[in-house]
Amino acid sequence: MEIPYTVSERPDTGLNNVKIGIWLFLASEIMLFGALFASYILLRVGATKWPDGSSILSVPMAFTNTMVLISSSVTMVMAWASLMEKKLGRYRLFMGLTIVLGLAFLVIKFFEYRAKFHHGLHPSTSTFMALYFTLTGLHAAHVAGGIGINAYLWGPGLKLWERAPQQFTNRVETAGLFWHFVDLVWIFLFPVLYLL
Amino acid sequence: MADSAHGTHHAEMSFWRRYVFSTDHKVIGIQYSITALVFLFFGFSLMLLMRWQLAYPDQPLPIIGGLFGELRMPGGVMLPDFYNQLGAMHGTIMVFLGVVPLAVGGFGNFVVPLQIGAPDMAFPRLNMASYWALFLGGVTMFASFFVPGGAAQSGWTSYPPLSDIAPMGQTIWLVGMLFLIVSSLLGAINFITTILQLRAPGLTFMRFPFFVWAQFVTAFLLLLGFPPLQAAGIFQLMDRLAGTSFFLPSGLVVSGQPIAATGGGSPILWQHLFWFLAHPEVYVLILPAMGIVAEVVANNTRKPLWGYKSMVYSLLFLGFMSFIVWAHHMFITGMGTAMSSFFQTTTMIISIPSVIILSCLIISLWGGSIRFNTPMLFALAFLPMFGIGGLTGLPLGLATADIHLHDTYYVIGHFHYVVAPGTILALFAGIYYWYPKATGRKMSEFLGKLHFWPSFIFMNGVFLPMLIQGLHGVQRRLYDGGAAYAHAQPVLHLNKIMSYSAWGLALTQVFFIVNFFWSLRKGEKTSDNPWEATTIEWSAPSPPPHGNFVSMPQAYRGPYEYSVPGHPTDFLPQFSPGAGEKAKTGQAGKTSH
Amino acid sequence: MSTESHTVDIQKHVRWYLRVFAALMILTVVTVAVSYLELTTRLAVAVALFIATIKGSLVACYFMHLISERKFIYTVLIVTVIFFVAMLLGPVMTQINSAGA
């Protein structure tokens, strides 16, 4: 027996299963990052002194990374829009760009981390560094996960397009929702860690 | 997803695909149930060992004492470290690997899709993944007993700084918890989507059986409550593995030695993040139980549930409020009076919906021609037991009373009244009630009653004395059960009563185990609807085939149309069109004459 | 849905995506620029979070299509945000309250 509403929308909710699933997952992610930010606030309020993020961390690198991630969000949504217009070539181009931009983010992050370790700054150095590494590390893991999903949809996952274009488009939209969420988290992480 | 069009080929599937890596919600539900029952038994056994040490401090455990080795019980006498491991793991296993997997994973998986008339869960492969994540978590937790230094020993709450500096078992505990959290999150997403999307035509929200509502709210609690614990777990892993000090304050001295850490962390932070999950978790434990009891009570009183709508609204309110009461576990951390008052007030408010639900269930009994079968006995026992559990919670919710009672056996007694005689009795009710649906056979009524009565008496024998000891100020987590303390002497003899009750309770479960396996083969064969119930799961064949229903079910009316005036039988199922009532909507049954 | 109106619709969407993109870039520059002004910590936090919230809302509303989503998703998100705020404020308020008591 087929499971209903995997692709099409259920009339009374106006949603398909996957759309609900991803939004519920994002709700749980909001609580996950919410807990991280809550910890940041509590530890900072309780601390006797708190360093200025920009004096320790590299603002230019993080600024570049912000631009990279925002751009990748745009290419992601363009990839989805291309599918809606049934333009497969454009989809592959934009999705490819999204993956490349995601990888660029991780590469910049890698150099940032390496510079910190080079200067003897480790998670165990201070509460600030501990938060910095844990929060950005967890975010980077989300980026890596998103790249994995996007790469699948760019490569082997594309086979589904022949068989069920609507379902494939839904998958890209779902991957996009996750990717934009990761971008959104970074939009808050950037000022909180680097600028304040 | 598209592959499920080949679902008709299921007869050809290999043994592994059918029974081990199955995507069928019924198989997964049974996998969850059996895993959970095994873990419940294991967690219970840990407590049976502890009860020896509490009843006979420092005396060698006869017969099996030598089996635990020199590291745990040299000469049969339990070491304090091992006692702490048993305590921490008893709590962890019973909550996260026993009750939740049985109540949510087991019953939720098996019953919810059937009750809403769905062919399966919305994401069958995700469902399988969530079971296997739980299984891995369970294996990890079990394995932690065998690492150097033994299993986690900082209590099921794992409070830092103790847990930050504990031996390796704590790291394994955290890894195991991360598996369990992933499992619960995947499950929660699946349940909400399934209930929302896959319900049968005509099954509007206010026609949901109460059990479905309970699972729906429970899934939200899991979904939004677990991520903060996940964050806390990651922080604690960082503390233990990367040398950070999220939970280590500055200037910490342990056994006269200053701790080599940067400090600047906050042990209270863990408590906030932990209780942000663990308070809703209490409702995760109790709501499915309430759902089961509501089903069984309605069915066996042969009456509609009294106040169904107020129960549903109470449930939603309860779920919402459960997220803003967490700091009532932390009254003695030194928060100021303003915040104490806030959390005290929300805690008092949250007791109102629980009382409404319980009252509705009790009033439902009024004037019913009650059938006292085994499921009903367990469900009836739930009502006063949960009542005691709830009412003993009120003094703990009031900051002033809590200062005296905090961390005493009173807390243990209160909590266990909610979860053991409360939830676990309800879960047994559920097993006896839905066993015919899962197997096509009824469990033995005679063995069921032999199981029920001693269990009911022994459970009170275990937990009632705890309340008395707690009021005398006996602390929890004492290796000798309070023998070294003068103020504990007047109530020390209760330890033996509790221990013998616990061992008696263990023996009583033999009736259940025998009944469970005997009935698989020899139980009385039943029809599809042996209890003459009204909800949709009883329209499916017993046991239901892959895909559940022969034809797409439809809901024509509310879930509990029992004893409808003018109807020939005393039950009017949700799924039966009824004579000439097709056109009417809503409460068609009430105007049938 | 006919394909033609769909395509027109999408092109309208795409124009919006590009506008949002430009706005996000500008706001990022503004955030960094503001951080170079010697503001008090309190004000700096307020400004940075204000801008971040605008940017976040733009991403959520346009890229994640939240401006035209279904009722259920709004319900879930509103509930989540309430708990999110409770979690942000609860711990820190107990901390401040205990420090002041």
Coordinates of C-alpha atoms in Angstrom, one line a residue, chain A residues 90-195:
Chain A
R90 CA 20.8 26.0 -15.0
Y91 CA 19.9 23.8 -12.0
R92 CA 23.2 22.0 -12.2
L93 CA 25.1 25.2 -12.6
F94 CA 23.5 26.8 -9.5
M95 CA 23.6 23.7 -7.4
G96 CA 27.3 23.3 -8.4
L97 CA 27.9 26.9 -7.3
T98 CA 26.2 26.3 -4.0
I99 CA 28.4 23.3 -3.3
V100 CA 31.5 25.2 -4.3
L101 CA 30.6 28.1 -2.1
G102 CA 29.9 25.7 0.8
L103 CA 33.3 24.2 0.4
A104 CA 34.8 27.6 0.2
F105 CA 33.2 28.4 3.6
L106 CA 34.7 25.3 5.1
V107 CA 38.2 26.0 3.6
I108 CA 38.2 29.5 5.1
K109 CA 37.0 28.1 8.4
F110 CA 39.9 25.6 8.3
F111 CA 42.5 28.3 7.8
E112 CA 40.8 30.3 10.6
Y113 CA 41.0 27.3 13.0
R114 CA 44.6 26.6 11.9
A115 CA 45.6 30.2 12.7
K116 CA 44.1 29.9 16.1
F117 CA 45.9 26.7 16.9
H118 CA 49.1 28.3 15.6
H119 CA 48.7 31.1 18.1
G120 CA 48.2 28.6 20.9
L121 CA 44.5 29.3 21.2
H122 CA 42.6 26.1 21.9
P123 CA 39.1 25.2 23.2
S124 CA 40.7 24.8 26.7
T125 CA 42.2 28.3 26.6
S126 CA 39.2 30.2 27.9
T127 CA 35.5 30.1 28.1
F128 CA 35.3 32.4 25.1
M129 CA 37.5 30.1 23.0
A130 CA 35.5 27.1 24.2
L131 CA 32.3 28.7 23.0
Y132 CA 33.9 29.9 19.8
F133 CA 35.2 26.4 18.8
T134 CA 32.0 24.5 19.9
L135 CA 29.5 26.9 18.3
T136 CA 31.4 27.3 15.0
G137 CA 32.4 23.7 15.0
L138 CA 28.8 22.5 15.3
H139 CA 27.8 25.0 12.6
A140 CA 30.5 23.8 10.4
A141 CA 29.3 20.3 10.8
H142 CA 25.9 21.4 9.6
V143 CA 27.5 23.0 6.6
A144 CA 29.4 19.8 5.9
G145 CA 26.1 17.9 6.1
G146 CA 24.4 20.3 3.8
I147 CA 27.2 20.0 1.3
G148 CA 26.8 16.2 1.4
I149 CA 23.0 16.5 0.7
N150 CA 23.5 19.0 -2.1
A151 CA 26.3 16.9 -3.7
Y152 CA 23.9 14.0 -3.7
L153 CA 21.2 16.0 -5.4
W154 CA 23.7 17.4 -7.9
G155 CA 25.1 14.0 -8.8
P156 CA 23.5 10.5 -8.2
G157 CA 20.2 11.9 -6.8
L158 CA 19.5 13.6 -10.1
K159 CA 18.3 10.3 -11.6
L160 CA 15.0 10.9 -9.8
W161 CA 14.3 13.9 -12.1
E162 CA 13.6 11.6 -15.0
R163 CA 11.2 9.5 -13.1
A164 CA 9.5 11.9 -10.8
P165 CA 10.4 15.6 -11.5
Q166 CA 7.9 16.9 -8.9
Q167 CA 9.4 14.7 -6.2
F168 CA 13.0 15.7 -7.1
T169 CA 12.0 19.4 -7.0
N170 CA 10.5 18.9 -3.5
R171 CA 13.8 17.3 -2.4
V172 CA 15.8 20.3 -3.7
E173 CA 13.4 22.6 -1.9
T174 CA 13.8 20.6 1.3
A175 CA 17.6 20.6 1.0
G176 CA 17.3 24.3 0.4
L177 CA 15.3 24.9 3.6
F178 CA 18.0 23.2 5.6
W179 CA 20.7 25.1 3.8
H180 CA 19.1 28.5 4.4
F181 CA 18.6 27.6 8.0
V182 CA 22.4 27.0 8.3
D183 CA 22.9 30.4 6.7
L184 CA 20.5 32.0 9.1
V185 CA 22.3 30.5 12.1
W186 CA 25.6 32.0 10.8
I187 CA 24.0 35.4 10.4
F188 CA 23.5 35.4 14.2
L189 CA 26.8 33.6 15.0
F190 CA 28.9 36.2 13.1
P191 CA 28.0 39.3 15.2
V192 CA 27.7 37.4 18.5
L193 CA 31.1 35.8 18.3
Y194 CA 33.2 38.1 16.2
L195 CA 31.8 41.6 16.8

